[in-house]
Amino acid sequence: MADLIGNKVAKNFAENVEFSNNGNFHVKGAANYDWGMKDRLSRIFNPKSGKTVMLAFDHGYFMGPTSGLERLDILIPRLADYADCLMGTRGAIRSSVPPTYNKAIALRASSGSSVLQDDLSHESMVVGIEDVIKMNASAIAIQTFIGADGQKETIEELNKAVNFGSRYSIPTMGVVAVGKEMERTNQFFLLATRMLAEFGVQIVKTYYCDDFEKVAAACPVPLVVAGGKKIPEKDALTLAYNSIQGGAAGVDMGRNIFQSEFPEEMIQAVGKVVHEGYTDKEGYEFYLDLVNR
Ligand code: R5P
């Protein structure tokens, strides 16, 4: 292992220089993958914009029926058309998402904790690879707790998913968790996102932070940014805009869409910012126009 003492802090991220090994493929770091992997990534990341609007509704697996997600069978049909990819558990998707939607699925495949516990950092891959294949998932999503009690086990589970995924050309999305006590500094996200990429995941889900450009530049695979707790629509669109400007390949947004008073309008506005280059201001005006129509 590299000697930590005297280790020089990284600073040359060349944030303004394009990633240089992309061939003619639109997903960062994916030029050397095979056809199946590229096909699945192309279902998640729109080949025209290179970006994704991922709708996250996997919160129930550790929180129960949180606000906005009481009735998935009613909510998801209202929003699915506007999402590139749906992120949920197999139980939610099988029961509440019609297969006729033919949407990319980021299958939440790790769990092990609930809000009844103080330490949520212990998760393992609980969905078998056979079920991932049967559900035609476009990605296996595994949460990893860097810096927490469950770090070693969740790294092992993430690597298990990468191994299975490589066998069947199914991308793994490494989910960077921020537990109650864990810091949200750019140093933390630089470390966590890069670790997950080096383990071999094809996508990293993370959070926006200061100096996000450096985090994105230092991560050789696409970053998608979680929305986090509900904030005003205007601010959530600014978060999406800053993320895209900072080098994210999309958002994986949940509460800021499904807890909005106008979720359909909100997800469409997010789509404009992510795919069509709208500024946050233009996205918010678009949102208001839809709401007031
Ligand atoms: C949380 O455990 C899940 O991974 C969510 O999918 C993720 O946090 C994104 O949802 P939100 O935008 O509500 O934070």
Short mmCIF file of C-alpha atoms and ligand atoms in Angstrom, two decimals:
data_model
loop_
_atom_site.label_atom_id
_atom_site.label_comp_id
_atom_site.label_asym_id
_atom_site.label_seq_id
_atom_site.Cartn_x
_atom_site.Cartn_y
_atom_site.Cartn_z
CA MET A 1 0.00 0.00 0.00
CA ALA A 2 1.24 3.49 -0.84
CA ASP A 3 2.89 5.31 2.04
CA LEU A 4 0.43 7.87 3.42
CA ILE A 5 3.06 9.94 5.18
CA GLY A 6 4.26 12.77 3.00
CA ASN A 7 1.56 12.07 0.41
CA LYS A 8 1.11 15.19 -1.72
CA VAL A 9 -2.39 16.64 -2.00
CA ALA A 10 -3.84 16.30 -5.50
CA LYS A 11 -4.45 19.60 -7.25
CA ASN A 12 -3.90 19.27 -10.98
CA PHE A 13 -7.38 18.18 -12.12
CA ALA A 14 -7.40 19.91 -15.53
CA GLU A 15 -11.13 20.49 -15.06
CA ASN A 16 -11.42 22.30 -18.38
CA VAL A 17 -9.86 19.55 -20.44
CA GLU A 18 -12.23 16.92 -21.89
CA PHE A 19 -11.81 13.29 -20.83
CA SER A 20 -9.53 11.90 -23.47
CA ASN A 21 -10.34 8.21 -23.87
CA ASN A 22 -13.93 8.28 -25.05
CA GLY A 23 -13.53 7.17 -28.65
CA ASN A 24 -16.85 7.98 -30.31
CA PHE A 25 -19.00 6.75 -27.43
CA HIS A 26 -21.08 9.23 -25.45
CA VAL A 27 -20.58 7.80 -21.95
CA LYS A 28 -17.45 8.77 -20.06
CA GLY A 29 -14.87 6.05 -19.61
CA ALA A 30 -16.94 3.51 -21.51
CA ALA A 31 -15.06 3.38 -24.82
CA ASN A 32 -13.47 0.04 -24.02
CA TYR A 33 -16.61 -1.81 -22.89
CA ASP A 34 -18.38 -4.42 -24.99
CA TRP A 35 -21.62 -4.09 -26.96
CA GLY A 36 -23.99 -5.22 -24.20
CA MET A 37 -22.57 -2.84 -21.66
CA LYS A 38 -22.72 0.03 -24.15
CA ASP A 39 -26.28 -0.86 -25.08
CA ARG A 40 -27.39 -0.73 -21.44
CA LEU A 41 -25.51 2.51 -20.80
CA SER A 42 -27.19 3.99 -23.89
CA ARG A 43 -30.58 3.21 -22.38
CA ILE A 44 -29.61 5.21 -19.29
CA PHE A 45 -27.65 8.06 -20.92
CA ASN A 46 -29.45 9.58 -23.87
CA PRO A 47 -27.10 9.21 -26.87
CA LYS A 48 -28.04 12.68 -28.16
CA SER A 49 -27.39 14.70 -25.00
CA GLY A 50 -25.11 12.18 -23.25
CA LYS A 51 -27.11 12.84 -20.07
CA THR A 52 -29.74 11.18 -17.91
CA VAL A 53 -32.69 12.11 -15.76
CA MET A 54 -32.92 9.24 -13.33
CA LEU A 55 -36.00 9.20 -11.13
CA ALA A 56 -35.16 7.80 -7.69
CA PHE A 57 -37.96 6.20 -5.70
CA ASP A 58 -36.03 3.61 -3.70
CA HIS A 59 -36.43 5.41 -0.37
CA GLY A 60 -39.03 2.96 0.97
CA TYR A 61 -36.48 0.15 1.26
CA PHE A 62 -35.17 1.66 4.49
CA MET A 63 -37.65 4.46 5.30
CA GLY A 64 -41.04 2.92 4.60
CA PRO A 65 -43.70 4.93 2.77
CA THR A 66 -42.13 8.39 2.87
CA SER A 67 -44.06 11.48 1.76
CA GLY A 68 -44.82 11.40 -1.94
CA LEU A 69 -44.12 7.67 -2.27
CA GLU A 70 -47.24 6.40 -0.50
CA ARG A 71 -48.69 5.04 -3.77
CA LEU A 72 -46.05 4.10 -6.32
CA ASP A 73 -48.70 2.66 -8.60
CA ILE A 74 -50.25 6.13 -8.90
CA LEU A 75 -47.07 8.22 -8.89
CA ILE A 76 -44.77 6.38 -11.30
CA PRO A 77 -47.16 6.35 -14.30
CA ARG A 78 -47.42 10.15 -13.96
CA LEU A 79 -43.64 10.62 -14.14
CA ALA A 80 -42.15 7.73 -16.08
CA ASP A 81 -42.49 9.32 -19.52
CA TYR A 82 -40.21 12.16 -18.49
CA ALA A 83 -37.46 10.02 -16.96
CA ASP A 84 -34.68 8.25 -18.86
CA CYS A 85 -34.20 5.73 -16.08
CA LEU A 86 -36.16 4.56 -13.05
CA MET A 87 -34.26 3.75 -9.87
CA GLY A 88 -36.11 1.49 -7.46
CA THR A 89 -36.19 -1.83 -5.69
CA ARG A 90 -37.32 -5.02 -7.40
CA GLY A 91 -40.40 -5.12 -5.17
CA ALA A 92 -41.46 -1.61 -6.14
CA ILE A 93 -40.74 -2.06 -9.82
CA ARG A 94 -42.34 -5.50 -10.20
CA SER A 95 -45.47 -4.44 -8.38
CA SER A 96 -45.94 -0.89 -9.60
CA VAL A 97 -44.16 -0.24 -12.91
CA PRO A 98 -45.78 -1.72 -16.03
CA PRO A 99 -43.13 -3.55 -18.09
CA THR A 100 -44.69 -2.01 -21.19
CA TYR A 101 -42.95 1.25 -20.23
CA ASN A 102 -39.75 -0.40 -21.39
CA LYS A 103 -37.67 2.06 -19.35
CA ALA A 104 -34.07 1.74 -18.29
CA ILE A 105 -33.99 0.41 -14.73
CA ALA A 106 -31.31 1.11 -12.14
CA LEU A 107 -32.15 -1.70 -9.77
CA ARG A 108 -31.47 -0.94 -6.11
CA ALA A 109 -29.80 -4.20 -5.13
CA SER A 110 -28.29 -3.44 -1.71
CA SER A 111 -30.01 -3.17 1.64
CA GLY A 112 -29.67 -4.23 5.27
CA SER A 113 -30.58 -1.25 7.44
CA SER A 114 -33.67 0.71 8.40
CA VAL A 115 -34.43 4.06 9.97
CA LEU A 116 -34.99 2.25 13.26
CA GLN A 117 -31.21 1.95 13.61
CA ASP A 118 -28.59 4.57 14.39
CA ASP A 119 -25.97 3.07 12.10
CA LEU A 120 -27.30 2.65 8.56
CA SER A 121 -23.95 1.72 7.06
CA HIS A 122 -24.36 -2.05 6.91
CA GLU A 123 -25.70 -3.16 3.54
CA SER A 124 -25.09 -6.10 1.29
CA MET A 125 -26.06 -7.12 -2.22
CA VAL A 126 -29.36 -8.84 -1.56
CA VAL A 127 -30.65 -9.23 -5.11
CA GLY A 128 -29.31 -12.23 -7.01
CA ILE A 129 -27.78 -11.66 -10.41
CA GLU A 130 -30.47 -13.95 -11.89
CA ASP A 131 -33.14 -11.49 -10.76
CA VAL A 132 -31.14 -8.56 -12.14
CA ILE A 133 -31.08 -10.32 -15.51
CA LYS A 134 -34.74 -11.39 -15.33
CA MET A 135 -35.77 -7.79 -14.69
CA ASN A 136 -33.70 -6.66 -17.66
CA ALA A 137 -32.02 -4.09 -15.42
CA SER A 138 -29.78 -1.56 -17.10
CA ALA A 139 -27.72 -1.11 -13.93
CA ILE A 140 -27.20 -2.69 -10.51
CA ALA A 141 -27.21 -0.01 -7.79
CA ILE A 142 -25.18 -0.74 -4.66
CA GLN A 143 -24.69 1.70 -1.80
CA THR A 144 -21.21 2.06 -0.34
CA PHE A 145 -20.37 3.70 2.97
CA ILE A 146 -16.86 5.11 2.70
CA GLY A 147 -15.50 6.22 6.06
CA ALA A 148 -18.25 4.52 8.06
CA ASP A 149 -18.49 1.33 10.08
CA GLY A 150 -19.78 -0.63 7.12
CA GLN A 151 -17.05 0.46 4.70
CA LYS A 152 -15.32 -2.91 4.24
CA GLU A 153 -18.48 -4.97 3.81
CA THR A 154 -20.09 -2.50 1.42
CA ILE A 155 -16.91 -2.29 -0.67
CA GLU A 156 -16.93 -6.09 -0.88
CA GLU A 157 -20.58 -6.11 -1.92
CA LEU A 158 -19.96 -3.43 -4.53
CA ASN A 159 -17.11 -5.46 -5.98
CA LYS A 160 -19.36 -8.53 -6.00
CA ALA A 161 -21.84 -6.59 -8.12
CA VAL A 162 -19.08 -5.39 -10.47
CA ASN A 163 -17.90 -9.00 -10.88
CA PHE A 164 -21.42 -10.25 -11.68
CA GLY A 165 -22.11 -7.25 -13.88
CA SER A 166 -18.93 -7.77 -15.88
CA ARG A 167 -19.93 -11.39 -16.50
CA TYR A 168 -23.25 -10.35 -18.08
CA SER A 169 -22.39 -6.84 -19.36
CA ILE A 170 -24.61 -5.10 -16.81
CA PRO A 171 -23.29 -1.78 -15.48
CA THR A 172 -22.97 -1.25 -11.75
CA MET A 173 -23.89 2.10 -10.24
CA GLY A 174 -21.94 2.77 -7.06
CA VAL A 175 -23.98 4.90 -4.69
CA VAL A 176 -21.97 7.18 -2.41
CA ALA A 177 -23.73 7.25 0.94
CA VAL A 178 -23.49 10.10 3.36
CA GLY A 179 -24.52 8.80 6.76
CA LYS A 180 -25.59 10.96 9.70
CA GLU A 181 -22.07 11.59 10.95
CA MET A 182 -20.28 11.66 7.61
CA GLU A 183 -18.89 14.89 6.25
CA ARG A 184 -19.97 16.32 2.91
CA THR A 185 -16.74 18.04 1.92
CA ASN A 186 -15.25 18.00 -1.54
CA GLN A 187 -12.33 16.02 -0.05
CA PHE A 188 -14.78 13.31 0.99
CA PHE A 189 -16.48 13.21 -2.41
CA LEU A 190 -13.13 13.25 -4.25
CA LEU A 191 -12.11 10.21 -2.24
CA ALA A 192 -15.39 8.30 -2.34
CA THR A 193 -16.25 8.82 -6.02
CA ARG A 194 -12.74 7.94 -7.16
CA MET A 195 -12.63 4.84 -4.96
CA LEU A 196 -15.88 3.56 -6.46
CA ALA A 197 -14.68 4.23 -10.00
CA GLU A 198 -11.45 2.37 -9.31
CA PHE A 199 -13.44 -0.62 -8.07
CA GLY A 200 -14.82 -0.81 -11.61
CA VAL A 201 -18.31 0.67 -11.45
CA GLN A 202 -19.60 2.16 -14.68
CA ILE A 203 -21.61 4.96 -12.98
CA VAL A 204 -21.22 6.78 -9.66
CA LYS A 205 -24.13 8.39 -7.87
CA THR A 206 -23.00 11.16 -5.57
CA TYR A 207 -23.94 14.57 -4.17
CA TYR A 208 -23.13 18.08 -5.33
CA CYS A 209 -20.39 19.84 -3.32
CA ASP A 210 -17.97 22.77 -3.48
CA ASP A 211 -15.41 22.36 -6.25
CA PHE A 212 -17.63 19.76 -7.89
CA GLU A 213 -15.70 20.31 -11.16
CA LYS A 214 -12.66 18.71 -9.55
CA VAL A 215 -14.67 15.77 -8.28
CA ALA A 216 -16.10 15.20 -11.77
CA ALA A 217 -12.72 15.65 -13.47
CA ALA A 218 -11.02 13.14 -11.15
CA CYS A 219 -13.71 10.50 -11.63
CA PRO A 220 -13.17 8.56 -14.88
CA VAL A 221 -16.81 7.42 -15.14
CA PRO A 222 -20.05 9.46 -15.24
CA LEU A 223 -21.38 11.07 -12.08
CA VAL A 224 -25.09 11.42 -11.45
CA VAL A 225 -26.10 13.77 -8.67
CA ALA A 226 -28.76 12.99 -6.06
CA GLY A 227 -31.26 15.69 -5.23
CA GLY A 228 -31.20 15.27 -1.45
CA LYS A 229 -33.87 16.58 0.87
CA LYS A 230 -36.70 18.70 -0.53
CA ILE A 231 -35.79 22.31 -1.25
CA PRO A 232 -37.74 24.93 -3.23
CA GLU A 233 -38.13 24.03 -6.93
CA LYS A 234 -36.06 27.02 -8.00
CA ASP A 235 -33.15 25.85 -5.82
CA ALA A 236 -33.45 22.25 -6.96
CA LEU A 237 -33.19 23.42 -10.57
CA THR A 238 -30.10 25.42 -9.62
CA LEU A 239 -28.65 22.26 -8.09
CA ALA A 240 -29.33 20.39 -11.34
CA TYR A 241 -27.85 23.22 -13.41
CA ASN A 242 -24.71 23.54 -11.29
CA SER A 243 -24.23 19.78 -11.38
CA ILE A 244 -24.42 19.64 -15.17
CA GLN A 245 -22.20 22.70 -15.56
CA GLY A 246 -19.75 21.12 -13.13
CA GLY A 247 -19.41 17.99 -15.23
CA ALA A 248 -22.19 15.66 -14.02
CA ALA A 249 -23.77 13.37 -16.61
CA GLY A 250 -27.19 13.77 -15.07
CA VAL A 251 -29.22 13.69 -11.92
CA ASP A 252 -30.70 10.90 -9.84
CA MET A 253 -33.44 12.93 -8.24
CA GLY A 254 -36.15 11.77 -5.92
CA ARG A 255 -37.68 13.97 -3.22
CA ASN A 256 -37.24 17.21 -5.18
CA ILE A 257 -39.47 15.70 -7.82
CA PHE A 258 -41.99 13.48 -6.04
CA GLN A 259 -42.40 15.80 -3.03
CA SER A 260 -42.99 18.82 -5.27
CA GLU A 261 -46.55 20.10 -5.35
CA PHE A 262 -46.27 19.68 -9.13
CA PRO A 263 -44.09 16.60 -9.74
CA GLU A 264 -44.86 16.22 -13.46
CA GLU A 265 -44.02 19.83 -14.14
CA MET A 266 -40.89 19.62 -12.01
CA ILE A 267 -39.45 16.54 -13.72
CA GLN A 268 -40.01 18.14 -17.13
CA ALA A 269 -38.16 21.27 -16.01
CA VAL A 270 -35.30 19.13 -14.71
CA GLY A 271 -35.20 17.44 -18.12
CA LYS A 272 -34.83 20.79 -19.86
CA VAL A 273 -31.83 21.68 -17.68
CA VAL A 274 -30.22 18.25 -17.99
CA HIS A 275 -30.80 17.54 -21.68
CA GLU A 276 -31.45 20.83 -23.40
CA GLY A 277 -28.97 23.24 -21.87
CA TYR A 278 -31.55 25.41 -20.12
CA THR A 279 -30.15 27.59 -17.36
CA ASP A 280 -31.69 27.18 -13.91
CA LYS A 281 -33.57 30.43 -14.47
CA GLU A 282 -34.95 29.24 -17.80
CA GLY A 283 -35.82 25.89 -16.24
CA TYR A 284 -37.74 27.60 -13.46
CA GLU A 285 -39.61 29.83 -15.91
CA PHE A 286 -40.50 26.70 -17.89
CA TYR A 287 -41.73 25.08 -14.66
CA LEU A 288 -43.88 28.11 -13.78
CA ASP A 289 -45.32 28.23 -17.30
CA LEU A 290 -46.38 24.59 -17.03
CA VAL A 291 -47.84 25.08 -13.56
CA ASN A 292 -49.81 28.16 -14.56
CA ARG A 293 -51.09 26.77 -17.83
C1 R5P B 1 -31.44 7.06 -0.95
O1 R5P B 1 -31.12 6.20 -0.19
C2 R5P B 1 -31.49 6.77 -2.34
O2 R5P B 1 -30.31 6.26 -2.85
C3 R5P B 1 -32.02 7.86 -3.22
O3 R5P B 1 -32.20 7.23 -4.43
C4 R5P B 1 -31.16 9.06 -3.45
O4 R5P B 1 -30.81 9.67 -2.25
C5 R5P B 1 -31.78 10.04 -4.41
O5 R5P B 1 -32.96 10.54 -3.92
P1 R5P B 1 -33.08 12.01 -3.38
O6 R5P B 1 -32.98 12.91 -4.58
O7 R5P B 1 -34.43 12.07 -2.74
O8 R5P B 1 -31.96 12.27 -2.42
#
